[in-house]
Coordinates of C-alpha atoms in Angstrom, one line a residue:
M1 CA -123.9 -10.4 -76.0
L2 CA -127.4 -10.6 -77.6
Q3 CA -127.3 -14.3 -77.7
I4 CA -127.8 -15.9 -74.3
S5 CA -126.6 -19.4 -73.7
L6 CA -129.1 -22.1 -72.9
W7 CA -128.0 -22.6 -69.3
K8 CA -128.2 -18.8 -68.6
R9 CA -131.7 -18.7 -70.0
A10 CA -132.7 -21.7 -67.8
L11 CA -131.2 -20.0 -64.8
I12 CA -132.9 -16.7 -65.4
L13 CA -136.3 -18.5 -65.9
I14 CA -135.8 -20.6 -62.7
V15 CA -135.0 -17.5 -60.6
V16 CA -138.1 -15.7 -62.0
L17 CA -140.3 -18.8 -61.4
I18 CA -139.1 -19.3 -57.9
G19 CA -139.6 -15.6 -57.2
I20 CA -143.2 -15.7 -58.4
V21 CA -143.9 -18.9 -56.4
F22 CA -142.6 -17.5 -53.2
A23 CA -144.4 -14.1 -53.7
A24 CA -147.7 -15.7 -54.6
P25 CA -148.8 -16.5 -51.0
N26 CA -148.8 -12.8 -50.2
V27 CA -151.4 -12.1 -52.9
F28 CA -153.4 -15.2 -52.2
Y29 CA -153.6 -14.9 -48.5
N30 CA -154.7 -11.3 -48.7
R31 CA -157.7 -12.5 -50.7
V32 CA -158.6 -15.2 -48.2
E33 CA -160.8 -13.8 -45.5
G34 CA -159.8 -14.9 -42.0
H35 CA -156.4 -16.5 -43.0
N36 CA -154.3 -14.1 -41.0
D37 CA -156.6 -14.7 -38.0
A38 CA -156.1 -18.4 -38.5
L39 CA -152.3 -18.0 -38.4
S40 CA -152.5 -16.1 -35.2
A41 CA -154.9 -18.6 -33.6
E42 CA -152.7 -21.5 -34.6
A43 CA -149.6 -19.8 -33.2
K44 CA -151.3 -19.3 -29.9
G45 CA -152.6 -22.9 -29.8
N46 CA -156.2 -21.9 -29.9
A47 CA -158.9 -23.9 -31.8
L48 CA -159.7 -22.7 -35.3
T49 CA -163.1 -21.8 -36.4
P50 CA -164.6 -23.5 -39.5
E51 CA -163.9 -20.4 -41.6
Q52 CA -160.3 -20.3 -40.4
Q53 CA -159.8 -24.0 -41.1
A54 CA -161.1 -23.5 -44.6
A55 CA -158.8 -20.5 -45.1
R56 CA -155.8 -22.6 -43.8
A57 CA -156.6 -25.5 -46.1
S58 CA -157.2 -23.3 -49.2
W59 CA -153.5 -23.1 -50.0
P60 CA -151.7 -26.3 -51.0
D61 CA -149.3 -27.6 -48.3
W62 CA -146.6 -28.4 -50.8
L63 CA -146.3 -24.8 -51.9
P64 CA -144.4 -22.2 -50.0
S65 CA -146.6 -20.4 -47.5
D66 CA -144.4 -17.8 -45.9
I67 CA -145.7 -14.3 -46.2
I68 CA -144.5 -10.8 -45.4
N69 CA -145.3 -9.8 -41.8
L70 CA -147.0 -6.4 -41.4
G71 CA -145.3 -3.9 -39.1
L72 CA -146.9 -2.1 -36.2
D73 CA -147.9 0.9 -38.4
L74 CA -149.8 -1.3 -40.8
R75 CA -151.3 -4.0 -38.6
G76 CA -151.8 -2.1 -35.4
G77 CA -150.6 -3.4 -32.0
A78 CA -148.7 -2.3 -29.0
Q79 CA -145.4 -0.4 -28.5
L80 CA -143.4 0.0 -25.3
L81 CA -140.2 1.7 -24.5
A82 CA -138.5 0.1 -21.5
Q83 CA -135.5 1.3 -19.5
V84 CA -133.5 -1.5 -17.9
N85 CA -132.2 -0.6 -14.5
V86 CA -128.7 -1.9 -15.0
T87 CA -127.5 -0.6 -11.6
E88 CA -129.4 -3.3 -9.9
V89 CA -127.0 -5.8 -11.5
Y90 CA -124.0 -4.1 -10.0
K91 CA -125.5 -4.6 -6.5
A92 CA -126.3 -8.2 -7.1
R93 CA -122.8 -8.9 -8.4
V94 CA -121.1 -7.1 -5.5
D95 CA -123.3 -8.7 -2.9
G96 CA -122.4 -12.1 -4.3
L97 CA -118.7 -11.3 -3.7
W98 CA -118.9 -11.0 0.1
P99 CA -118.7 -14.8 1.0
E100 CA -115.6 -15.2 -1.2
F101 CA -113.8 -12.2 0.2
R102 CA -114.9 -13.1 3.8
K103 CA -113.4 -16.6 3.5
A104 CA -110.1 -15.3 2.0
L105 CA -109.6 -12.6 4.7
A106 CA -110.8 -15.0 7.5
D107 CA -107.8 -17.2 6.7
E108 CA -105.6 -14.4 7.9
R109 CA -107.7 -13.3 10.8
A110 CA -104.7 -13.6 13.2
T111 CA -103.0 -10.8 11.3
L112 CA -105.9 -8.7 10.1
G113 CA -108.1 -8.9 13.2
S114 CA -111.9 -8.9 13.1
I115 CA -113.6 -8.9 9.7
R116 CA -117.0 -7.5 9.1
R117 CA -119.1 -6.0 6.4
V118 CA -120.3 -2.4 7.0
K119 CA -123.2 -0.6 5.4
S120 CA -122.4 1.1 2.1
D121 CA -124.0 2.4 -1.1
P122 CA -125.7 -0.1 -3.5
G123 CA -123.1 -1.7 -5.7
V124 CA -120.3 -1.1 -3.2
L125 CA -118.9 -3.6 -0.8
R126 CA -117.1 -2.2 2.3
I127 CA -115.2 -4.6 4.5
Q128 CA -113.8 -3.4 7.8
I129 CA -110.8 -5.1 9.5
G130 CA -109.8 -4.9 13.1
N131 CA -106.1 -4.0 12.7
A132 CA -106.0 -0.8 10.6
D133 CA -102.2 -1.0 10.3
Q134 CA -102.7 -4.2 8.2
I135 CA -104.9 -2.7 5.6
Q136 CA -102.3 -3.0 2.9
E137 CA -102.0 -6.8 3.6
A138 CA -105.8 -7.0 3.4
L139 CA -105.6 -5.1 0.1
R140 CA -103.0 -7.6 -1.2
I141 CA -105.2 -10.6 -0.3
A142 CA -108.3 -9.0 -1.9
E143 CA -106.3 -8.3 -5.1
T144 CA -105.7 -12.1 -5.4
L145 CA -109.4 -12.5 -6.0
N146 CA -109.5 -9.7 -8.7
T147 CA -109.7 -11.6 -12.0
P148 CA -108.8 -10.2 -15.4
L149 CA -111.6 -8.9 -17.5
A150 CA -112.9 -11.6 -19.8
S151 CA -113.5 -9.2 -22.7
L152 CA -111.7 -8.4 -26.0
T153 CA -112.2 -4.7 -25.3
G154 CA -110.8 -4.9 -21.8
V155 CA -107.5 -6.7 -22.3
G156 CA -105.2 -6.0 -19.3
Q157 CA -108.0 -4.7 -17.1
K158 CA -109.5 -6.2 -13.9
T159 CA -113.1 -6.9 -13.1
L160 CA -113.0 -5.1 -9.7
A161 CA -111.8 -1.7 -8.5
I162 CA -110.4 -2.4 -5.0
T163 CA -109.2 0.5 -2.8
A164 CA -108.4 1.1 0.9
E165 CA -110.0 3.8 3.0
G166 CA -108.7 3.9 6.6
N167 CA -109.4 0.4 8.0
Q168 CA -111.9 -0.5 5.3
L169 CA -111.6 -2.2 1.9
V170 CA -113.8 -0.6 -0.7
I171 CA -114.8 -3.1 -3.5
Q172 CA -116.9 -2.3 -6.6
L173 CA -117.0 -3.2 -10.3
S174 CA -114.4 -1.5 -12.4
D175 CA -115.6 0.9 -15.1
A176 CA -114.6 -1.6 -17.8
E177 CA -116.5 -4.4 -16.0
K178 CA -119.5 -2.1 -15.6
A179 CA -119.5 -1.5 -19.4
S180 CA -119.2 -5.2 -20.0
T181 CA -121.9 -6.0 -17.5
D182 CA -124.2 -3.4 -19.1
D183 CA -123.8 -5.1 -22.4
R184 CA -124.5 -8.5 -21.0
T185 CA -127.5 -7.3 -19.1
M186 CA -129.0 -5.7 -22.2
Q187 CA -128.4 -8.9 -24.2
Q188 CA -130.0 -10.9 -21.5
S189 CA -133.0 -8.6 -21.2
L190 CA -133.5 -8.7 -24.9
E191 CA -133.3 -12.5 -25.0
I192 CA -135.8 -12.9 -22.1
V193 CA -138.2 -10.4 -23.6
R194 CA -138.0 -12.1 -27.0
R195 CA -138.5 -15.6 -25.6
R196 CA -141.5 -14.5 -23.5
I197 CA -143.2 -12.6 -26.3
D198 CA -142.4 -15.4 -28.9
A199 CA -143.9 -18.0 -26.5
A200 CA -147.2 -16.2 -26.8
G201 CA -147.4 -16.9 -30.5
T202 CA -147.2 -13.4 -31.7
R203 CA -145.9 -12.9 -35.3
E204 CA -142.6 -11.1 -35.8
P205 CA -142.3 -8.7 -32.9
T206 CA -139.7 -6.0 -33.1
I207 CA -137.4 -6.1 -30.0
V208 CA -134.4 -3.9 -30.4
R209 CA -131.9 -2.1 -28.1
E210 CA -132.1 1.7 -28.2
G211 CA -129.2 3.6 -26.6
S212 CA -127.3 2.2 -23.7
D213 CA -130.1 1.0 -21.4
R214 CA -133.4 1.0 -23.3
I215 CA -135.4 -1.6 -25.2
L216 CA -138.0 -0.8 -27.9
I217 CA -140.8 -3.4 -28.1
Q218 CA -143.3 -3.5 -30.9
V219 CA -145.8 -6.3 -31.1
P220 CA -148.1 -6.2 -34.1
G221 CA -151.6 -7.5 -33.4
A222 CA -151.4 -7.1 -29.6
S223 CA -154.6 -5.7 -28.2
S224 CA -153.0 -3.5 -25.5
A225 CA -149.7 -2.4 -24.1
Q226 CA -150.7 -3.7 -20.7
E227 CA -151.0 -7.2 -22.2
I228 CA -147.4 -7.1 -23.3
K229 CA -146.3 -5.7 -19.9
Q230 CA -147.9 -8.7 -18.1
L231 CA -146.3 -11.1 -20.6
I232 CA -142.8 -9.7 -20.0
G233 CA -143.4 -9.7 -16.3
T234 CA -143.9 -13.5 -16.1
T235 CA -141.0 -15.6 -14.7
A236 CA -139.3 -18.2 -16.8
K237 CA -138.4 -21.4 -15.1
L238 CA -134.7 -22.3 -14.9
T239 CA -133.6 -25.3 -12.8
F240 CA -130.5 -27.5 -12.2
N241 CA -131.7 -31.1 -11.8
S242 CA -130.1 -34.5 -11.2
V243 CA -130.0 -36.8 -14.2
I244 CA -131.3 -40.3 -13.6
G245 CA -131.0 -41.5 -17.2
T246 CA -131.9 -40.9 -20.9
T247 CA -134.5 -42.4 -23.2
S248 CA -135.9 -42.1 -26.7
N249 CA -139.5 -42.7 -25.5
P250 CA -141.2 -39.7 -24.1
N251 CA -144.0 -41.9 -22.7
Q252 CA -141.7 -44.3 -20.9
A253 CA -143.1 -45.3 -17.4
T254 CA -141.3 -43.5 -14.6
G255 CA -141.3 -43.6 -10.8
T256 CA -143.2 -41.2 -8.7
D257 CA -140.0 -39.1 -8.1
E258 CA -139.0 -38.9 -11.8
E259 CA -139.9 -36.8 -14.8
I260 CA -139.1 -36.9 -18.5
L261 CA -138.1 -33.8 -20.4
P262 CA -136.9 -33.4 -24.0
A263 CA -133.4 -32.2 -25.0
A264 CA -133.6 -28.7 -26.6
D265 CA -130.9 -29.3 -29.2
Q266 CA -131.3 -33.0 -30.1
Q267 CA -134.6 -34.3 -31.4
G268 CA -135.7 -37.7 -30.1
L269 CA -133.5 -37.5 -26.9
Y270 CA -135.2 -37.3 -23.6
Y271 CA -133.8 -37.1 -20.1
I272 CA -135.2 -38.8 -17.0
L273 CA -134.7 -36.3 -14.1
D274 CA -135.3 -35.9 -10.5
P275 CA -138.1 -33.3 -10.4
L276 CA -136.7 -31.7 -7.3
P277 CA -134.1 -29.2 -8.5
V278 CA -130.7 -28.9 -6.8
V279 CA -130.7 -25.1 -7.3
T280 CA -132.8 -22.8 -9.5
G281 CA -132.2 -19.9 -11.8
E282 CA -133.2 -17.5 -9.1
D283 CA -130.0 -18.5 -7.4
L284 CA -127.8 -17.7 -10.4
T285 CA -126.1 -14.3 -10.2
D286 CA -124.0 -14.5 -13.4
A287 CA -123.2 -16.6 -16.5
R288 CA -120.8 -15.6 -19.2
P289 CA -118.7 -17.0 -22.1
D290 CA -115.3 -18.2 -21.0
T291 CA -112.6 -20.8 -21.9
D292 CA -111.6 -24.0 -20.2
Q293 CA -108.1 -25.0 -19.2
N294 CA -107.4 -26.0 -22.9
G295 CA -108.5 -22.7 -24.3
Y296 CA -111.8 -24.1 -25.7
P297 CA -115.1 -22.2 -25.4
A298 CA -117.0 -22.8 -22.2
V299 CA -119.5 -21.1 -20.0
A300 CA -118.7 -19.7 -16.5
F301 CA -121.4 -19.4 -13.9
R302 CA -121.8 -18.1 -10.4
F303 CA -124.5 -18.8 -7.7
N304 CA -125.4 -16.7 -4.6
A305 CA -124.1 -17.7 -1.2
S306 CA -126.7 -20.1 -0.1
A307 CA -127.0 -21.9 -3.5
A308 CA -123.2 -22.1 -3.7
R309 CA -123.1 -24.2 -0.5
T310 CA -125.9 -26.4 -1.8
F311 CA -124.4 -26.9 -5.2
G312 CA -120.9 -27.4 -3.8
D313 CA -122.2 -30.3 -1.6
Y314 CA -124.1 -31.8 -4.5
T315 CA -121.1 -31.7 -6.9
Q316 CA -118.8 -33.2 -4.3
A317 CA -121.1 -36.2 -3.9
N318 CA -121.8 -36.6 -7.6
I319 CA -118.4 -36.4 -9.4
G320 CA -118.6 -38.1 -12.8
K321 CA -122.3 -37.9 -13.0
P322 CA -124.3 -35.6 -15.4
F323 CA -126.6 -32.9 -14.2
A324 CA -129.2 -31.1 -16.3
I325 CA -129.8 -27.4 -16.9
V326 CA -133.5 -27.1 -17.6
L327 CA -135.0 -24.0 -19.1
D328 CA -138.8 -23.8 -19.8
N329 CA -139.1 -27.5 -19.4
K330 CA -136.4 -28.4 -21.9
V331 CA -132.9 -29.6 -21.1
I332 CA -130.6 -27.1 -22.8
S333 CA -127.4 -28.8 -21.5
A334 CA -126.4 -31.9 -19.5
P335 CA -122.7 -31.5 -18.6
T336 CA -120.8 -34.1 -16.5
I337 CA -119.5 -32.9 -13.1
Q338 CA -115.7 -33.2 -13.4
S339 CA -114.8 -32.1 -9.8
H340 CA -116.1 -30.5 -6.6
I341 CA -117.4 -27.1 -7.5
A342 CA -116.9 -25.0 -4.4
G343 CA -117.4 -21.3 -3.9
G344 CA -120.5 -21.1 -6.0
S345 CA -118.7 -20.7 -9.4
G346 CA -117.6 -23.1 -12.1
I347 CA -117.6 -23.7 -15.8
I348 CA -119.6 -25.8 -18.2
T349 CA -117.4 -27.5 -20.8
G350 CA -118.4 -29.2 -24.0
R351 CA -117.8 -29.2 -27.7
F352 CA -119.0 -25.6 -27.9
T353 CA -118.3 -23.1 -30.6
V354 CA -117.8 -19.5 -29.4
K355 CA -121.4 -18.7 -30.6
E356 CA -122.8 -21.7 -28.8
A357 CA -121.1 -20.8 -25.6
T358 CA -122.4 -17.2 -25.9
D359 CA -125.9 -18.4 -26.6
L360 CA -125.8 -20.9 -23.7
A361 CA -124.6 -18.1 -21.3
L362 CA -127.5 -16.0 -22.5
L363 CA -130.0 -18.9 -22.0
L364 CA -128.6 -19.5 -18.5
R365 CA -129.1 -15.9 -17.6
A366 CA -132.5 -15.8 -19.3
G367 CA -134.2 -17.6 -16.5
A368 CA -135.2 -14.3 -14.9
L369 CA -134.9 -10.7 -15.8
P370 CA -131.5 -9.5 -14.6
A371 CA -132.9 -6.1 -13.6
S372 CA -136.3 -4.5 -13.3
M373 CA -137.7 -2.4 -16.2
T374 CA -139.3 1.0 -16.1
F375 CA -141.7 1.6 -18.9
L376 CA -141.1 5.1 -20.2
E377 CA -143.6 5.0 -23.1
E378 CA -146.7 2.9 -23.9
R379 CA -148.7 3.1 -27.1
T380 CA -151.5 1.1 -28.6
I381 CA -152.2 1.5 -32.3
G382 CA -155.5 0.4 -33.7
P383 CA -155.8 -1.7 -36.9
E384 CA -158.0 1.0 -38.5
L385 CA -155.0 3.3 -38.9
G386 CA -153.0 0.4 -40.4
A387 CA -155.8 -0.4 -42.9
D388 CA -155.8 3.2 -44.0
S389 CA -152.0 3.1 -44.4
I390 CA -152.2 -0.1 -46.5
A391 CA -154.9 1.4 -48.7
A392 CA -152.8 4.6 -49.2
G393 CA -149.7 2.5 -49.9
K394 CA -151.6 0.3 -52.5
L395 CA -152.9 3.4 -54.2
A396 CA -149.5 5.0 -54.3
A397 CA -148.0 1.8 -55.7
A398 CA -150.7 1.4 -58.3
V399 CA -150.4 5.0 -59.5
G400 CA -146.7 4.8 -59.6
A401 CA -146.7 1.5 -61.5
V402 CA -149.2 2.8 -64.1
L403 CA -147.3 6.1 -64.7
V404 CA -144.0 4.2 -65.1
V405 CA -145.6 1.7 -67.5
V406 CA -147.3 4.4 -69.6
F407 CA -144.0 6.4 -69.8
M408 CA -142.0 3.3 -70.9
V409 CA -144.5 2.1 -73.4
A410 CA -144.9 5.6 -74.9
S411 CA -141.2 6.1 -75.1
Y412 CA -139.9 2.8 -76.2
G413 CA -142.9 0.8 -77.6
L414 CA -142.4 -2.9 -77.5
F415 CA -139.1 -2.6 -75.6
G416 CA -141.1 -0.5 -73.0
V417 CA -143.5 -3.4 -72.7
F418 CA -140.6 -5.7 -72.0
A419 CA -139.3 -3.3 -69.3
S420 CA -142.8 -3.1 -67.8
V421 CA -143.1 -6.9 -67.5
A422 CA -139.6 -7.0 -66.0
L423 CA -140.8 -4.4 -63.5
G424 CA -143.7 -6.7 -62.4
I425 CA -141.2 -9.5 -62.0
N426 CA -139.0 -7.2 -60.0
I427 CA -141.8 -6.4 -57.5
A428 CA -142.5 -10.1 -57.2
L429 CA -138.9 -10.8 -56.4
I430 CA -138.9 -8.2 -53.7
F431 CA -141.9 -9.8 -52.1
A432 CA -140.4 -13.2 -52.4
I433 CA -137.1 -12.2 -50.7
M434 CA -139.0 -10.4 -47.9
S435 CA -141.1 -13.5 -47.4
L436 CA -138.0 -15.8 -47.3
I437 CA -136.1 -13.7 -44.8
G438 CA -139.2 -13.2 -42.6
G439 CA -139.1 -9.5 -43.2
T440 CA -141.6 -7.0 -41.8
L441 CA -143.2 -4.5 -44.1
T442 CA -143.8 -1.1 -42.7
L443 CA -145.2 2.1 -44.2
P444 CA -141.7 3.4 -45.0
G445 CA -141.0 0.0 -46.5
I446 CA -143.9 0.5 -48.9
A447 CA -142.3 3.9 -49.8
G448 CA -139.1 2.0 -50.6
I449 CA -141.0 -0.3 -52.9
V450 CA -142.7 2.6 -54.7
L451 CA -139.4 4.3 -55.1
T452 CA -137.9 1.1 -56.5
M453 CA -140.6 1.1 -59.2
G454 CA -139.3 4.5 -60.4
T455 CA -135.6 3.6 -60.2
A456 CA -135.9 0.0 -61.5
V457 CA -136.4 1.2 -65.1
D458 CA -133.4 3.5 -65.0
A459 CA -131.1 0.8 -66.2
N460 CA -133.6 0.0 -69.1
V461 CA -133.6 3.7 -70.0
L462 CA -129.8 3.7 -70.2
V463 CA -129.8 0.6 -72.3
F464 CA -132.6 1.7 -74.7
E465 CA -131.1 5.2 -75.2
R466 CA -127.7 3.6 -75.9
I467 CA -129.4 1.3 -78.5
R468 CA -130.9 4.4 -80.1
E469 CA -127.5 6.0 -80.4
E470 CA -126.1 3.0 -82.1
L471 CA -129.0 2.8 -84.5
R472 CA -128.4 6.5 -85.5
I473 CA -124.9 5.7 -86.7
A474 CA -126.3 3.1 -89.0
K475 CA -125.7 0.0 -86.9
K476 CA -127.8 -3.0 -87.7
P477 CA -130.4 -4.0 -85.1
A478 CA -128.5 -7.0 -83.7
R479 CA -125.3 -5.1 -83.4
A480 CA -127.1 -2.0 -81.9
I481 CA -128.8 -4.1 -79.3
E482 CA -125.6 -5.9 -78.4
L483 CA -123.6 -2.7 -78.1
G484 CA -126.5 -1.0 -76.2
Y485 CA -126.3 -3.6 -73.4
E486 CA -122.5 -3.8 -73.5
R487 CA -121.8 0.0 -73.3
A488 CA -124.5 0.8 -70.8
M489 CA -123.3 -1.8 -68.3
S490 CA -120.6 0.3 -66.6
A491 CA -123.0 3.2 -66.1
I492 CA -125.7 0.8 -64.7
I493 CA -123.2 -0.8 -62.3
D494 CA -121.8 2.6 -61.1
A495 CA -125.2 4.1 -60.5
N496 CA -126.5 1.1 -58.6
V497 CA -123.4 0.6 -56.5
T498 CA -123.5 4.1 -55.2
T499 CA -127.2 3.9 -54.5
F500 CA -126.7 0.5 -52.8
L501 CA -124.0 2.0 -50.5
T502 CA -126.3 4.8 -49.6
A503 CA -129.0 2.4 -48.7
V504 CA -126.6 0.3 -46.6
I505 CA -125.6 3.4 -44.6
L506 CA -129.3 4.2 -44.0
F507 CA -129.8 0.6 -42.8
V508 CA -126.7 0.6 -40.5
L509 CA -127.1 4.0 -39.0
G510 CA -130.8 4.4 -39.2
A511 CA -133.5 3.0 -36.9
G512 CA -137.2 2.5 -37.0
P513 CA -138.8 3.9 -40.1
V514 CA -135.5 4.7 -41.8
R515 CA -134.4 1.1 -41.5
G516 CA -137.7 -0.2 -42.8
F517 CA -137.3 2.0 -45.8
A518 CA -133.7 0.9 -46.3
V519 CA -134.5 -2.8 -46.2
T520 CA -137.0 -2.8 -49.1
F521 CA -134.9 -0.3 -51.1
L522 CA -131.8 -2.5 -50.7
I523 CA -133.6 -5.6 -51.9
G524 CA -135.2 -3.5 -54.7
I525 CA -131.8 -2.4 -56.0
V526 CA -130.5 -5.9 -56.2
T527 CA -133.6 -7.3 -57.9
S528 CA -133.9 -4.3 -60.3
V529 CA -130.4 -4.8 -61.6
F530 CA -131.2 -8.5 -62.2
T531 CA -134.5 -7.8 -64.0
A532 CA -133.2 -4.8 -66.0
I533 CA -130.0 -6.5 -67.2
W534 CA -130.9 -10.1 -67.6
V535 CA -134.7 -10.5 -67.7
T536 CA -135.3 -7.7 -70.3
R537 CA -132.3 -9.0 -72.3
L538 CA -133.8 -12.4 -72.3
F539 CA -137.1 -11.0 -73.6
V540 CA -135.3 -9.0 -76.3
S541 CA -133.2 -12.0 -77.3
L542 CA -136.2 -14.3 -77.6
W543 CA -138.1 -11.7 -79.6
F544 CA -135.2 -11.0 -81.9
A545 CA -134.6 -14.7 -82.5
H546 CA -138.3 -15.1 -83.4
R547 CA -138.8 -11.9 -85.6
R548 CA -135.3 -11.3 -87.1
P549 CA -136.2 -7.7 -87.9
K550 CA -134.2 -6.0 -90.7
E551 CA -134.8 -2.6 -89.1
L552 CA -135.5 -1.5 -85.6
V553 CA -137.5 1.6 -84.6
L554 CA -137.0 2.5 -81.0

């Protein structure tokens, strides 16, 4: 156990070296004045000042340059809590059903009599027929248009709730479909908000769903909440265009009625399009993951009444030809028209995975916000408060580290020095992993790192105390060290597994500050086990192989 094979030594050293390399930019960049401002200016496409250019060039390009992003409480910025008015989507969905039901009922006008839509509450479609005694026949016809719910949680349920009241059909979304629509609406709103904020070049905004119909938006570095509200309120451009051809040359000469746009998912591929769209994203009422006739993932879509007629005529005249779905001046898909798409609905097929079909449906719906947002809370946090928090966090970390090192060295001498060096490596690994995953450091996250400093040496204490016990019963140094690591292992694993599970529960069930604390603490648990068991053992092994002590005082 004391002797570590060569490949294990090499692996430990490689992990430690990689950790230090990936953690180094966090220390370096914080010492370079203006570097973070340079990153922000670059992301927004602004020209860099000479000082910012020098800051950007001061770190070698061939080394990793990812750094931990500072959260809102450390960097300052804007926070908004928005409520999505999901009931507006119900109205749009139900309004889009009227042309389809009108056509189906009109085919039986001789039996049903006159057919007209009457005024009703938002999200409810009321259709009055002339012959009241034929309402059951009208109900039967309407039910033929009631499709099964396309959701794993709604197996056996229908999308619509259709009832009869006197000589009127009352049509609205079923409760299951409303729940599914709410979920899709929130996903769509999150995607749109994220795309619009990311497009502005901000670094690592936090955009998360809270509750059933709210979105929490935190944008570090933003100057005001009003700036973010204006950014969210802008309209993304979604169009459906005719495809003239493809090319690999973005600068190819084109006609006056042609434009070249890049493919979003295939580098080097460009589409030559008719710049006049057939229909636009403003005409799209819904898009959702579905399956084709062979059971493969696809995307179902639906247009409003006027766009349905336009798109139907276009597809009838262009069967076998591709058409492009363009979002933010990029072609996200260019499916081939297989048949006449009447009624304003159809499916987009391709070699999609389930995730790709879901993402495409989100992108199709992300052309415009599905419903308006009401901002319930707006806050702007100045950078001065964040600077004070960072200073306090640094002080707490420094004091904690010094106290831990003093205690370990005073208690265990040279072995305490080994544990202290491993503690430094542990912190470097935490920063490295946070940088690699693009993590955001918050004030509670700093608390998690400080706590990790105290708990990281627990495993070393267990091992060292076990070695002491073995030495007391006259074990030789090599055997005592070997048994110390071997017999303390189970206690170390048990203690850290239970702590890890607790941190996982905090991460899953917590939100905001609790989750920020849980992230750093989770990473710290993993890195502390590695450094305590393997890094310190490597130090002890190398020291013992060099000194070969006959006695060991610990």
